[in-house]
mmCIF file of C-alpha atoms in Angstrom:
data_model
loop_
_atom_site.group_PDB
_atom_site.id
_atom_site.type_symbol
_atom_site.label_atom_id
_atom_site.label_comp_id
_atom_site.label_asym_id
_atom_site.label_seq_id
_atom_site.Cartn_x
_atom_site.Cartn_y
_atom_site.Cartn_z
ATOM 1 C CA MET A 1 19.912 33.567 -17.485
ATOM 2 C CA LYS A 2 21.141 29.859 -17.814
ATOM 3 C CA ILE A 3 19.848 29.135 -14.614
ATOM 4 C CA THR A 4 16.150 30.649 -16.606
ATOM 5 C CA MET A 5 17.328 28.967 -19.150
ATOM 6 C CA LEU A 6 17.612 25.810 -16.639
ATOM 7 C CA SER A 7 14.193 26.833 -14.724
ATOM 8 C CA ALA A 8 12.782 26.060 -17.740
ATOM 9 C CA LEU A 9 14.255 23.440 -19.558
ATOM 10 C CA LEU A 10 13.465 21.505 -16.050
ATOM 11 C CA ILE A 11 9.560 22.162 -16.247
ATOM 12 C CA ILE A 12 9.065 21.594 -19.458
ATOM 13 C CA LEU A 13 10.197 18.164 -18.506
ATOM 14 C CA LEU A 14 8.697 17.760 -15.832
ATOM 15 C CA ALA A 15 5.125 18.737 -17.813
ATOM 16 C CA THR A 16 5.767 16.432 -20.821
ATOM 17 C CA SER A 17 6.439 13.401 -18.003
ATOM 18 C CA CYS A 18 3.490 14.103 -16.747
ATOM 19 C CA SER A 19 1.068 14.211 -19.458
ATOM 20 C CA LYS A 20 3.093 11.144 -20.916
ATOM 21 C CA GLN A 21 1.889 9.728 -18.586
ATOM 22 C CA GLN A 22 -1.586 9.526 -18.237
ATOM 23 C CA ASN A 23 -2.379 9.601 -21.458
ATOM 24 C CA ASP A 24 -1.038 5.943 -21.616
ATOM 25 C CA PRO A 25 -3.296 3.419 -21.288
ATOM 26 C CA ALA A 26 -1.053 1.233 -19.296
ATOM 27 C CA TYR A 27 -1.382 3.872 -16.379
ATOM 28 C CA GLU A 28 -5.315 3.732 -16.067
ATOM 29 C CA LYS A 29 -5.032 -0.285 -15.841
ATOM 30 C CA TRP A 30 -2.255 -0.311 -13.921
ATOM 31 C CA LYS A 31 -3.795 1.900 -11.444
ATOM 32 C CA ALA A 32 -6.953 -0.224 -11.228
ATOM 33 C CA GLU A 33 -4.803 -2.936 -10.307
ATOM 34 C CA ILE A 34 -2.981 -1.572 -7.634
ATOM 35 C CA LEU A 35 -7.018 -0.627 -6.504
ATOM 36 C CA ASP A 36 -7.942 -3.913 -6.997
ATOM 37 C CA THR A 37 -5.610 -5.037 -5.088
ATOM 38 C CA GLU A 38 -6.203 -2.829 -2.086
ATOM 39 C CA ASN A 39 -10.051 -4.362 -2.022
ATOM 40 C CA GLU A 40 -8.995 -7.852 -2.018
ATOM 41 C CA PHE A 41 -6.638 -7.065 0.823
ATOM 42 C CA THR A 42 -9.225 -5.033 3.110
ATOM 43 C CA GLU A 43 -12.117 -7.766 2.489
ATOM 44 C CA MET A 44 -9.301 -10.568 3.162
ATOM 45 C CA ALA A 45 -8.792 -8.836 6.549
ATOM 46 C CA GLN A 46 -11.896 -8.468 7.233
ATOM 47 C CA ARG A 47 -12.729 -12.105 6.202
ATOM 48 C CA GLU A 48 -10.096 -14.053 7.424
ATOM 49 C CA GLY A 49 -8.414 -11.411 9.965
ATOM 50 C CA ILE A 50 -5.007 -9.038 9.471
ATOM 51 C CA PRO A 51 -2.332 -11.769 10.010
ATOM 52 C CA GLU A 52 -3.835 -13.588 7.255
ATOM 53 C CA ALA A 53 -4.156 -10.893 4.369
ATOM 54 C CA PHE A 54 -0.958 -9.074 5.017
ATOM 55 C CA LEU A 55 1.132 -12.658 5.180
ATOM 56 C CA SER A 56 -0.880 -13.479 1.308
ATOM 57 C CA PHE A 57 0.087 -9.757 0.320
ATOM 58 C CA ALA A 58 2.999 -9.261 1.898
ATOM 59 C CA ALA A 59 6.652 -10.376 -0.206
ATOM 60 C CA ASP A 60 9.423 -12.771 1.295
ATOM 61 C CA ASP A 61 11.154 -10.012 2.141
ATOM 62 C CA VAL A 62 8.560 -7.666 3.770
ATOM 63 C CA VAL A 63 9.384 -4.599 6.193
ATOM 64 C CA VAL A 64 7.507 -3.954 8.758
ATOM 65 C CA MET A 65 7.339 -1.616 11.379
ATOM 66 C CA ARG A 66 5.488 -2.593 14.947
ATOM 67 C CA ASN A 67 6.146 -0.729 18.111
ATOM 68 C CA ASP A 68 9.265 1.010 17.134
ATOM 69 C CA THR A 69 10.734 -2.420 16.031
ATOM 70 C CA LEU A 70 11.574 -3.636 12.302
ATOM 71 C CA ILE A 71 10.130 -6.854 11.178
ATOM 72 C CA MET A 72 12.125 -8.286 8.814
ATOM 73 C CA GLY A 73 10.499 -10.999 6.730
ATOM 74 C CA LYS A 74 8.065 -13.210 6.766
ATOM 75 C CA GLU A 75 8.330 -15.768 9.035
ATOM 76 C CA SER A 76 9.184 -12.901 11.403
ATOM 77 C CA LEU A 77 5.960 -11.019 10.079
ATOM 78 C CA ARG A 78 4.189 -15.015 11.009
ATOM 79 C CA ALA A 79 5.762 -15.159 14.267
ATOM 80 C CA ASN A 80 5.046 -11.795 15.761
ATOM 81 C CA TYR A 81 1.611 -12.406 14.512
ATOM 82 C CA GLU A 82 1.476 -16.167 15.987
ATOM 83 C CA ALA A 83 2.597 -14.053 19.480
ATOM 84 C CA ARG A 84 -0.171 -11.771 19.273
ATOM 85 C CA LYS A 85 -2.898 -13.926 18.009
ATOM 86 C CA GLU A 86 -5.545 -13.474 21.382
ATOM 87 C CA ILE A 87 -5.039 -10.621 20.569
ATOM 88 C CA LEU A 88 -5.871 -10.303 16.873
ATOM 89 C CA LYS A 89 -8.804 -12.530 17.232
ATOM 90 C CA HIS A 90 -10.720 -9.075 18.593
ATOM 91 C CA VAL A 91 -9.023 -6.911 16.056
ATOM 92 C CA ASN A 92 -10.771 -5.677 12.616
ATOM 93 C CA LEU A 93 -9.450 -3.619 10.238
ATOM 94 C CA SER A 94 -11.190 -1.895 7.120
ATOM 95 C CA TRP A 95 -9.298 -0.127 4.201
ATOM 96 C CA LYS A 96 -9.976 1.679 1.834
ATOM 97 C CA PRO A 97 -7.852 3.985 -0.406
ATOM 98 C CA ASP A 98 -8.632 7.297 -1.370
ATOM 99 C CA PHE A 99 -6.466 8.406 -4.246
ATOM 100 C CA VAL A 100 -3.984 5.704 -5.797
ATOM 101 C CA ASP A 101 -0.952 6.708 -8.584
ATOM 102 C CA VAL A 102 1.689 5.092 -10.631
ATOM 103 C CA SER A 103 4.823 5.488 -12.418
ATOM 104 C CA ALA A 104 5.102 6.595 -15.540
ATOM 105 C CA ALA A 105 7.591 2.828 -15.998
ATOM 106 C CA GLY A 106 4.583 1.146 -14.036
ATOM 107 C CA ASP A 107 7.142 -0.012 -11.534
ATOM 108 C CA LEU A 108 6.090 2.118 -8.740
ATOM 109 C CA GLY A 109 2.781 2.530 -7.600
ATOM 110 C CA TYR A 110 1.200 3.559 -4.310
ATOM 111 C CA THR A 111 -2.237 4.026 -2.104
ATOM 112 C CA TYR A 112 -3.462 6.878 0.234
ATOM 113 C CA GLY A 113 -6.315 6.853 2.178
ATOM 114 C CA LYS A 114 -7.923 6.333 5.069
ATOM 115 C CA TYR A 115 -8.783 2.890 7.558
ATOM 116 C CA LEU A 116 -10.637 1.481 10.615
ATOM 117 C CA TYR A 117 -8.866 -0.721 13.280
ATOM 118 C CA THR A 118 -11.061 -1.666 15.910
ATOM 119 C CA VAL A 119 -11.082 -3.541 18.938
ATOM 120 C CA THR A 120 -13.713 -5.230 21.010
ATOM 121 C CA ASP A 121 -12.354 -5.785 24.095
ATOM 122 C CA SER A 122 -14.054 -7.750 27.190
#
């Protein structure tokens, strides 16, 4: 009986926390801000190149994995792009999120979707 009560309480808690999040007017505003940022990133990547977009939007303590290697920090990321600048001249990235969500507190958001990464060869 204790397990049944605990399970029921957990289900009620989850259900009420989810519905409260979606009824909060700030929730939709946060989602729109995340979507706008994603769109700004992809537009910049297409207009100015991938390095410029990532370096513009990345935090100073960014961590990115490339070829099974962690690149830590914005300056390391900049150096990585500099080392690959000839290759990256022929690369294009487009990205469009299919889904956006944000936590009830507004301190964590995420997206997922599809991207197209193309390379023009000689």
